[in-house]
PDB file of C-alpha atoms and ligand atoms in Angstrom:
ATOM      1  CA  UNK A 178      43.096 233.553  56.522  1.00  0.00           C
ATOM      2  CA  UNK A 179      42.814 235.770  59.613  1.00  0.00           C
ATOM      3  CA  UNK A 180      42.839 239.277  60.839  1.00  0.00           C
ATOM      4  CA  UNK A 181      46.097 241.307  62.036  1.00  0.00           C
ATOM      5  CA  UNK A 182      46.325 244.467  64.483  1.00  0.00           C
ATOM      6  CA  UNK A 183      49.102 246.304  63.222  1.00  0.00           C
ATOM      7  CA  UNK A 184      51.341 248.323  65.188  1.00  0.00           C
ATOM      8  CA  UNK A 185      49.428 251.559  64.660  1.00  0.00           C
ATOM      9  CA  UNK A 186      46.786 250.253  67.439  1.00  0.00           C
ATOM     10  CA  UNK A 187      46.480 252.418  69.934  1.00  0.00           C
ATOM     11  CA  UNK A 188      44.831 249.731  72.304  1.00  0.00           C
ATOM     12  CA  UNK A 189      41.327 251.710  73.359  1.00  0.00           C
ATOM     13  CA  UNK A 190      39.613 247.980  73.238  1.00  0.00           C
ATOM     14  CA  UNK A 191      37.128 248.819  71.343  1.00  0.00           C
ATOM     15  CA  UNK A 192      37.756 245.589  69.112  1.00  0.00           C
ATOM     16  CA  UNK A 193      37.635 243.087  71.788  1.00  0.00           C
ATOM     17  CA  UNK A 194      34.052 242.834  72.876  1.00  0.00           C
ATOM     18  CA  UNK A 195      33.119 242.932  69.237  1.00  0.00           C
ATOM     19  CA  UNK A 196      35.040 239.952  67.948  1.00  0.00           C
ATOM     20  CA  UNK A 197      32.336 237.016  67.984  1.00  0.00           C
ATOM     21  CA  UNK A 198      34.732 234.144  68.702  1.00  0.00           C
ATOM     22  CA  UNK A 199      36.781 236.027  71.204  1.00  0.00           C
ATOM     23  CA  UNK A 200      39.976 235.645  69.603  1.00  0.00           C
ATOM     24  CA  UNK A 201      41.075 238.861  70.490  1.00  0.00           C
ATOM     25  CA  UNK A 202      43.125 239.997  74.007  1.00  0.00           C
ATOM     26  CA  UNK A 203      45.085 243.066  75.065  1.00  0.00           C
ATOM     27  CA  UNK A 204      49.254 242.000  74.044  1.00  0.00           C
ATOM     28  CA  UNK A 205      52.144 243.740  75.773  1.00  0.00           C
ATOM     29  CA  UNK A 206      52.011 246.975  73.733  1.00  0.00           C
ATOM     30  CA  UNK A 207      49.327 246.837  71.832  1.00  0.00           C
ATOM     31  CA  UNK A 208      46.155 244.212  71.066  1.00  0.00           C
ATOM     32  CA  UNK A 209      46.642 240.801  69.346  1.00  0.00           C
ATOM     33  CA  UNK A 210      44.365 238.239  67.467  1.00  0.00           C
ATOM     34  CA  UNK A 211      44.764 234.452  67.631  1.00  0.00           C
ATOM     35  CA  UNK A 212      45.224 233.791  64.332  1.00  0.00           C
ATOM     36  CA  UNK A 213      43.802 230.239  64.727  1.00  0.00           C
ATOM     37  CA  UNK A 214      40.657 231.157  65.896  1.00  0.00           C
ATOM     38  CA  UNK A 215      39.832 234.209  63.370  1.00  0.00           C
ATOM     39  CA  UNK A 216      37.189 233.685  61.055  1.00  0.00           C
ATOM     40  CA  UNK A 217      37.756 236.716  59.186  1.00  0.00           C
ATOM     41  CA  UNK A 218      34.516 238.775  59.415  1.00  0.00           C
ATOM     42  CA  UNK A 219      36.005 241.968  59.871  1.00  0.00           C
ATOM     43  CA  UNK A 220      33.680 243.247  63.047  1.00  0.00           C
ATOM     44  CA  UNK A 221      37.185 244.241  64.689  1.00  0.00           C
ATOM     45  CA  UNK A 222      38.655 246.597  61.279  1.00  0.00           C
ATOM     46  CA  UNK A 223      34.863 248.067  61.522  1.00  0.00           C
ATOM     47  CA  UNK A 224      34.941 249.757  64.801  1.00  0.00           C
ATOM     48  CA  UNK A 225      38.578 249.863  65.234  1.00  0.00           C
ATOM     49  CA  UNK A 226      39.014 254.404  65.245  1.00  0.00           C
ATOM     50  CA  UNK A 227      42.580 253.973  63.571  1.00  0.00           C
ATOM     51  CA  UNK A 228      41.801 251.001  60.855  1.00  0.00           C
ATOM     52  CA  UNK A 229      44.577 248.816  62.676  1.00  0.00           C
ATOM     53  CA  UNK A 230      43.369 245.356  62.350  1.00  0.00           C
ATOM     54  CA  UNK A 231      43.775 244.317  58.334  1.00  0.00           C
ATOM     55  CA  UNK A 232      43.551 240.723  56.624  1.00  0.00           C
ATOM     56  CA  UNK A 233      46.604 239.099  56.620  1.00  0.00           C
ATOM     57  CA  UNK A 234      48.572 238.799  53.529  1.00  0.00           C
TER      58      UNK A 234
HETATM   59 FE1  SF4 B 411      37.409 238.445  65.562  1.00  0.00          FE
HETATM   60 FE2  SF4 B 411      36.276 238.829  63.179  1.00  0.00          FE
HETATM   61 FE3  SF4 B 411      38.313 240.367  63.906  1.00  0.00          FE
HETATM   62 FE4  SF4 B 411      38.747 237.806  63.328  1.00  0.00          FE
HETATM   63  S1  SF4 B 411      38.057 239.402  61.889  1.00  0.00           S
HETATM   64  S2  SF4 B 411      39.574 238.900  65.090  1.00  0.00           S
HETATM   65  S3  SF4 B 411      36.860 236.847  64.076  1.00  0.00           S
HETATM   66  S4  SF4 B 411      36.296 240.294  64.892  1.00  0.00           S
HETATM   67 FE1  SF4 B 412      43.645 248.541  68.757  1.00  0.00          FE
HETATM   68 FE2  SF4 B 412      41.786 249.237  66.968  1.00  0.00          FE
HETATM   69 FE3  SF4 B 412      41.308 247.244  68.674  1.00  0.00          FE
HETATM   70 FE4  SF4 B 412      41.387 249.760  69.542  1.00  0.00          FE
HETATM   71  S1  SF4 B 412      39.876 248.876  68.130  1.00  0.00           S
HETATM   72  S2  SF4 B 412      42.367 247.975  70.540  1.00  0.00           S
HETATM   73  S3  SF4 B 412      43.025 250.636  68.240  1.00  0.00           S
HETATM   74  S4  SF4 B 412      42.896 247.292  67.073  1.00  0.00           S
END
């Protein structure tokens, strides 16, 4: 199981520094996690201002 950013992220990085495995890097358009990394703690959904990064289905 692992995190998501969907494609409403608006890339302000507010995620990144707050991610404690560092799993998470700026993509081409908008931020990405490393799925295999991820342990799903949810620190990125919890200061992310537009609720982009969701559990995976
Ligand atoms: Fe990092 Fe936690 Fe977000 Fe996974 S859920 S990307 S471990 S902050
Ligand atoms: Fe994108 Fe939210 Fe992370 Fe900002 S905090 S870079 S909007 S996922």
């Amino acid at each position: 199981m692992a995190y998501v950013i969907k494609d409403s992220c608006i890339s302000c990085g507010a995620c990144e520094p707050e991610c404690p495995v560092d799993v998470i890097s700026a993509g081409d358009s908008i931020y990405v996690i490393d799925a295999d990394g991820c342990i799903d703690c949810g620190a990125c959904a919890n200061v992310c201002p537009v609720d982009a990064p969701v559990p995976a289905e």
